[in-house]
Coordinates of C-alpha atoms in Angstrom, one line a residue:
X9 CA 21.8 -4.3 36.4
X10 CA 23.3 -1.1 37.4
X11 CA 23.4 0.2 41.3
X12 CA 19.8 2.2 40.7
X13 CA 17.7 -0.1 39.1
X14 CA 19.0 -2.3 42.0
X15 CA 17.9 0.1 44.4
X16 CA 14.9 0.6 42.9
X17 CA 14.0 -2.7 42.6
X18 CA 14.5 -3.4 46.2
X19 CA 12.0 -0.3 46.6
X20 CA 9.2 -2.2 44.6
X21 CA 9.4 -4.8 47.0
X22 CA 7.4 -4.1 49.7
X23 CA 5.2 -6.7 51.8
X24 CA 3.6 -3.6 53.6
X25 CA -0.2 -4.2 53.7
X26 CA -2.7 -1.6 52.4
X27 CA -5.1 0.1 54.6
X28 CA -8.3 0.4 53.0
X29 CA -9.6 3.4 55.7
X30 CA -6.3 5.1 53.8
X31 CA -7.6 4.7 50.2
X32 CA -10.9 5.7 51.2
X33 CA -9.6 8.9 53.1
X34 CA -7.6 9.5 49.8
X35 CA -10.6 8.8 47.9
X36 CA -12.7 11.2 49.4
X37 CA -9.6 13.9 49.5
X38 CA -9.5 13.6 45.5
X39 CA -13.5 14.3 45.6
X40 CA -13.5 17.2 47.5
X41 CA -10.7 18.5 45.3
X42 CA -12.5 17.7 42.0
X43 CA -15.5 19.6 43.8
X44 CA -13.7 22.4 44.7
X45 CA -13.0 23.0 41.2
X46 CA -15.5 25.7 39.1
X47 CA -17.8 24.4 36.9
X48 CA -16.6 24.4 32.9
X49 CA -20.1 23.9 31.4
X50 CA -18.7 21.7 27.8
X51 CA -19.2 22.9 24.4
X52 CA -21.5 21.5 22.2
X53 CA -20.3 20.5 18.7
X54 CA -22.0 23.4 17.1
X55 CA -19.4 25.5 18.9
X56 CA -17.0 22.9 18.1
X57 CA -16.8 23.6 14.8
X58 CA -17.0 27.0 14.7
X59 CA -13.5 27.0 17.0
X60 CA -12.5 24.8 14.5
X61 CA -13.6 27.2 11.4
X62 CA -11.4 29.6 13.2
X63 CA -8.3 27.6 14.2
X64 CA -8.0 25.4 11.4
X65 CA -11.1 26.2 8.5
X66 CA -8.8 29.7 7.9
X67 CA -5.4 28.0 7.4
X68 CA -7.2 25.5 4.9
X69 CA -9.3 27.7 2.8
X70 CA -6.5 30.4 2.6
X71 CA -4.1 27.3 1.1
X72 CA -7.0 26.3 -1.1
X73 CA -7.3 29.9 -2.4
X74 CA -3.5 30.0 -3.0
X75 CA -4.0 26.6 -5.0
X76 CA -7.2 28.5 -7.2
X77 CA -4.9 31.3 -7.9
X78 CA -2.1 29.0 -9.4
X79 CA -5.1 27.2 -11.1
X80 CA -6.3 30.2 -12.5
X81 CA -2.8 31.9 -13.1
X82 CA -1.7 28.4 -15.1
X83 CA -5.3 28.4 -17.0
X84 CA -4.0 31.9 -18.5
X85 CA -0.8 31.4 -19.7
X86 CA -1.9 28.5 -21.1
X87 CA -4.3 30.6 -23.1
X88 CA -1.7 33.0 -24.1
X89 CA 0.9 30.9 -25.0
X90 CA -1.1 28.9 -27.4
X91 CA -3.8 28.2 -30.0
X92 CA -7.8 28.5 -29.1
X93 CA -8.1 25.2 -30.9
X94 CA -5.3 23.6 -28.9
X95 CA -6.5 25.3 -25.8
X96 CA -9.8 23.9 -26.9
X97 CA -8.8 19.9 -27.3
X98 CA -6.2 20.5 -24.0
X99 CA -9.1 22.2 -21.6
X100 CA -10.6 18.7 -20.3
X101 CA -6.9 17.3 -19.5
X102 CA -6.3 20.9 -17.5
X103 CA -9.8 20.9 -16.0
X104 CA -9.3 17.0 -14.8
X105 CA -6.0 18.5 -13.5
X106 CA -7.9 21.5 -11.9
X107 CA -10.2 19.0 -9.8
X108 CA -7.4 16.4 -8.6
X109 CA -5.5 19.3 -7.0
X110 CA -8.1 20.4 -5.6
X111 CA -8.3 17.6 -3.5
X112 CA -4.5 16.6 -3.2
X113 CA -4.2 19.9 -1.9
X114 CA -6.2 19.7 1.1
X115 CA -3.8 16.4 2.2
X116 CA -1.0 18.5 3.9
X117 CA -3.5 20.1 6.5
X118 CA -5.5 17.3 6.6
X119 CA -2.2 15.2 7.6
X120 CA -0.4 18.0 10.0
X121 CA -2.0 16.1 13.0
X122 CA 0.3 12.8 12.4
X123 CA 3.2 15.9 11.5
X124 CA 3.3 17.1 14.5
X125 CA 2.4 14.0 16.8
X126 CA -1.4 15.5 17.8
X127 CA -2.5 11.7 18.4
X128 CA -2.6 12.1 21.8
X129 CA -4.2 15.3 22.7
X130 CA -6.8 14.7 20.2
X131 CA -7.7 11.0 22.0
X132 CA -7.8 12.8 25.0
X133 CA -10.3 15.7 23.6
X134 CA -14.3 15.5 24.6
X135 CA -14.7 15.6 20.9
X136 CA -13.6 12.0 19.2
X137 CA -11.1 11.6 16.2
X138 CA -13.9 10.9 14.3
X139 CA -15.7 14.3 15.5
X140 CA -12.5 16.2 14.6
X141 CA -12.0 14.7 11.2
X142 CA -15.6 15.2 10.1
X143 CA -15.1 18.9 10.8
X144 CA -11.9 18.8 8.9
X145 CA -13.6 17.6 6.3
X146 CA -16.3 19.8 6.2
X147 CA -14.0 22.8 5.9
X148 CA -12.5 20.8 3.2
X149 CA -15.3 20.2 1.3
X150 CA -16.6 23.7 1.1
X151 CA -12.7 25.1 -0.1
X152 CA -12.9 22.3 -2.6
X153 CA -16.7 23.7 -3.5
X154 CA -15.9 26.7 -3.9
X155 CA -12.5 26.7 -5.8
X156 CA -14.0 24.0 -8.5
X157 CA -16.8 26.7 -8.7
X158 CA -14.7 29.8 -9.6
X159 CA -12.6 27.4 -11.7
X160 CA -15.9 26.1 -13.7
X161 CA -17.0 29.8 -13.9
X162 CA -13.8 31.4 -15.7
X163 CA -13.8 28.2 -18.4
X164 CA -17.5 29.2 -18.8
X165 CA -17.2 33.0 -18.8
X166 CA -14.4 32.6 -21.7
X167 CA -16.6 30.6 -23.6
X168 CA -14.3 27.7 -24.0
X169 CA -16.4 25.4 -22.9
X170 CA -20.3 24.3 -22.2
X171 CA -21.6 24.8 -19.2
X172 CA -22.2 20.5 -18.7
X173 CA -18.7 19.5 -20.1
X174 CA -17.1 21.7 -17.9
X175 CA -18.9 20.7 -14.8
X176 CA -18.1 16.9 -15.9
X177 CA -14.5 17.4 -16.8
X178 CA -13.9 18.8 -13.4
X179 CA -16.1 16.9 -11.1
X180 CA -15.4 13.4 -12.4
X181 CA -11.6 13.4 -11.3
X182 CA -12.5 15.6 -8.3
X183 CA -14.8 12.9 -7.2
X184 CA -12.8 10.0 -8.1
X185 CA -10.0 11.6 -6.1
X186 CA -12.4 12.1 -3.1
X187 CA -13.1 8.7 -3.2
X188 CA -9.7 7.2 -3.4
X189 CA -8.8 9.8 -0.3
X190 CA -11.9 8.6 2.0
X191 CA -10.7 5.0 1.2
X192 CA -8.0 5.5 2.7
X193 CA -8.9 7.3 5.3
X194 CA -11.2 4.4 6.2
X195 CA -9.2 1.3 5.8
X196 CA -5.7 2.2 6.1
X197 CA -3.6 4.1 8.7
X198 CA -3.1 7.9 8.4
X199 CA 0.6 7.5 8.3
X200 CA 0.5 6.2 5.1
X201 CA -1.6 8.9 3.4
X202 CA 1.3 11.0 1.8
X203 CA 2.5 8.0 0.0
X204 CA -0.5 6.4 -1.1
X205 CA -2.1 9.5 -1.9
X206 CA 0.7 10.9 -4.4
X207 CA 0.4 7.8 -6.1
X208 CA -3.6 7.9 -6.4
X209 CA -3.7 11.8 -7.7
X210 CA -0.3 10.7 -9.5
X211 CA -2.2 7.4 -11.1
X212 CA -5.4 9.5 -11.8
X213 CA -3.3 12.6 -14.2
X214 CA -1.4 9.8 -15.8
X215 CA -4.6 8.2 -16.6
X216 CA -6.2 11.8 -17.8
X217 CA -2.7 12.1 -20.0
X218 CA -3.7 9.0 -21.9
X219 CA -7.6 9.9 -22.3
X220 CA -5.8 13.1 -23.6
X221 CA -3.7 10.8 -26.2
X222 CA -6.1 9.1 -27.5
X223 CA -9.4 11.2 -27.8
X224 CA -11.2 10.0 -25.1
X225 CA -13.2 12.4 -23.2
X226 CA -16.8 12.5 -23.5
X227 CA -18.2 15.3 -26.1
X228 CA -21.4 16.4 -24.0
X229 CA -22.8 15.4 -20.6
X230 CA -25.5 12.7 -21.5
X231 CA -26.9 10.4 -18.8
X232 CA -24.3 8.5 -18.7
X233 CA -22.0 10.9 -17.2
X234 CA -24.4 11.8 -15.0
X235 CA -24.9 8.4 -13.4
X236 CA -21.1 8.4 -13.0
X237 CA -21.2 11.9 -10.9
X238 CA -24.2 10.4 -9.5
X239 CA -22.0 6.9 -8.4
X240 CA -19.1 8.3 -7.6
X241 CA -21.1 11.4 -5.1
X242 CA -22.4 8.0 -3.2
X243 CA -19.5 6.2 -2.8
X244 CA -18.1 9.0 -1.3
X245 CA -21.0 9.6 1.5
X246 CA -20.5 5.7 1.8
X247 CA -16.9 6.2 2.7
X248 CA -17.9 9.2 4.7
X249 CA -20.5 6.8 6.6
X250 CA -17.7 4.5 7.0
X251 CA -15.4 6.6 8.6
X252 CA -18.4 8.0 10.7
X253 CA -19.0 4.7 12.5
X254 CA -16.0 5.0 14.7
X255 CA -13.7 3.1 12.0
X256 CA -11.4 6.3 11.7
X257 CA -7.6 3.9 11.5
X258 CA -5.0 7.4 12.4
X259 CA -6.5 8.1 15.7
X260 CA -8.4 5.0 17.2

């Protein structure tokens, strides 16, 4: 023990007694300060999210549209480059593609808070975690919505495709992505998202590859494929309920 934390220690160790009329004097000093103070009526979380549609919906829709316009840009060169029939028998591969980095994409700004060590402040905010993610997901959904939209659209407008297999070529491994995300979200720790994520979207294009390979996507959307969409839209919202009931891992 060096000379300071001997000094200090001696400076702990102190059998003076406490006054109580002191706290309470102190007590009351701290009151009249907090009194003093002017009113800050709080925000409600209607207001919440639009401040957060401002400082953070922005950021993520303008990376989403970045991500569409890759999408998009890739889609045509691909169609320029080679065959209509190719194109045809390689659209549900590129469209599974088109919804898994739809969602992958959103991870970056959805992780920035463990990035730049946010933990604390948002503990500390009037809004929970839970409040905060929920917004974040929110803006992420509709960036998502809308870039699997215009994506759906242009394969549709080119007549490459029917208006069902497109919408089930894209949403299946959009949703099964979202699903695999809200997972973790829910039962792991945040700091492990990067990792586990790249090998879920990673896992889910191999797994398109080989569907590719041998043949394997559906023809037309019957009811089957519907009660898969239908399946995988509720395991979401139960993952969303999940993470809803305070179980949120990264900031708890």
């Amino acid at each position: 023990m060096n000379e300071l934390e001997k000094r200090l220690s001696a400076a702990l160790r102190t059998d003076i007694e406490i006054d109580p009329t002191h706290i309470n004097r102190t007590i009351l000093d701290v009151q009249e300060a907090c009194a003093a103070q002017p009113y800050r009526p709080r925000i409600g979380f209607k207001q919440f999210m639009l401040l957060q549609a401002r400082f953070y919906g922005v950021r993520m829709w303008l990376w989403q549209g970045l991500v569409l316009t890759a999408m998009l840009t890739g889609l045509n060169l691909v169609k320029i480059n080679i065959t209509l029939q190719y194109l045809l028998r390689m659209l549900p591969f590129l469209l599974g593609c088109c919804g898994v980095a739809a969602i992958t994409a959103t991870v970056p700004m959805l992780y920035r808070s463990i990035r730049y060590q946010m933990h604390e402040t948002e503990c500390a905010c009037y809004f929970s975690g839970v409040q905060l993610l929920w917004a974040r997901l929110l803006f992420m959904g509709i960036g998502v919505l809308l870039t699997l939209i215009v994506t759906v659209g242009v394969v549709i407008g080119q007549c490459w495709l029917g208006t069902g297999c497109a919408i089930l070529y894209v949403c299946v491994p959009c949703l099964m992505t979202a699903c695999g995300y809200l997972a973790i979200l829910a039962h792991t720790e945040l700091e492990r998202l990067p990792v586990l994520g790249s090998v879920l979207s990673g896992s889910l294009v191999l797994v398109l590859r080989v569907m590719l390979h041998f043949d394997w996507y559906p023809q037309q959307f019957g009811i089957g494929s519907g009660l898969l969409c239908l399946a995988l839209a509720l395991l979401c919202v139960a993952q969303v309920r999940h993470l809803a009931d305070g179980t949120y891992t990264a900031v708890s």
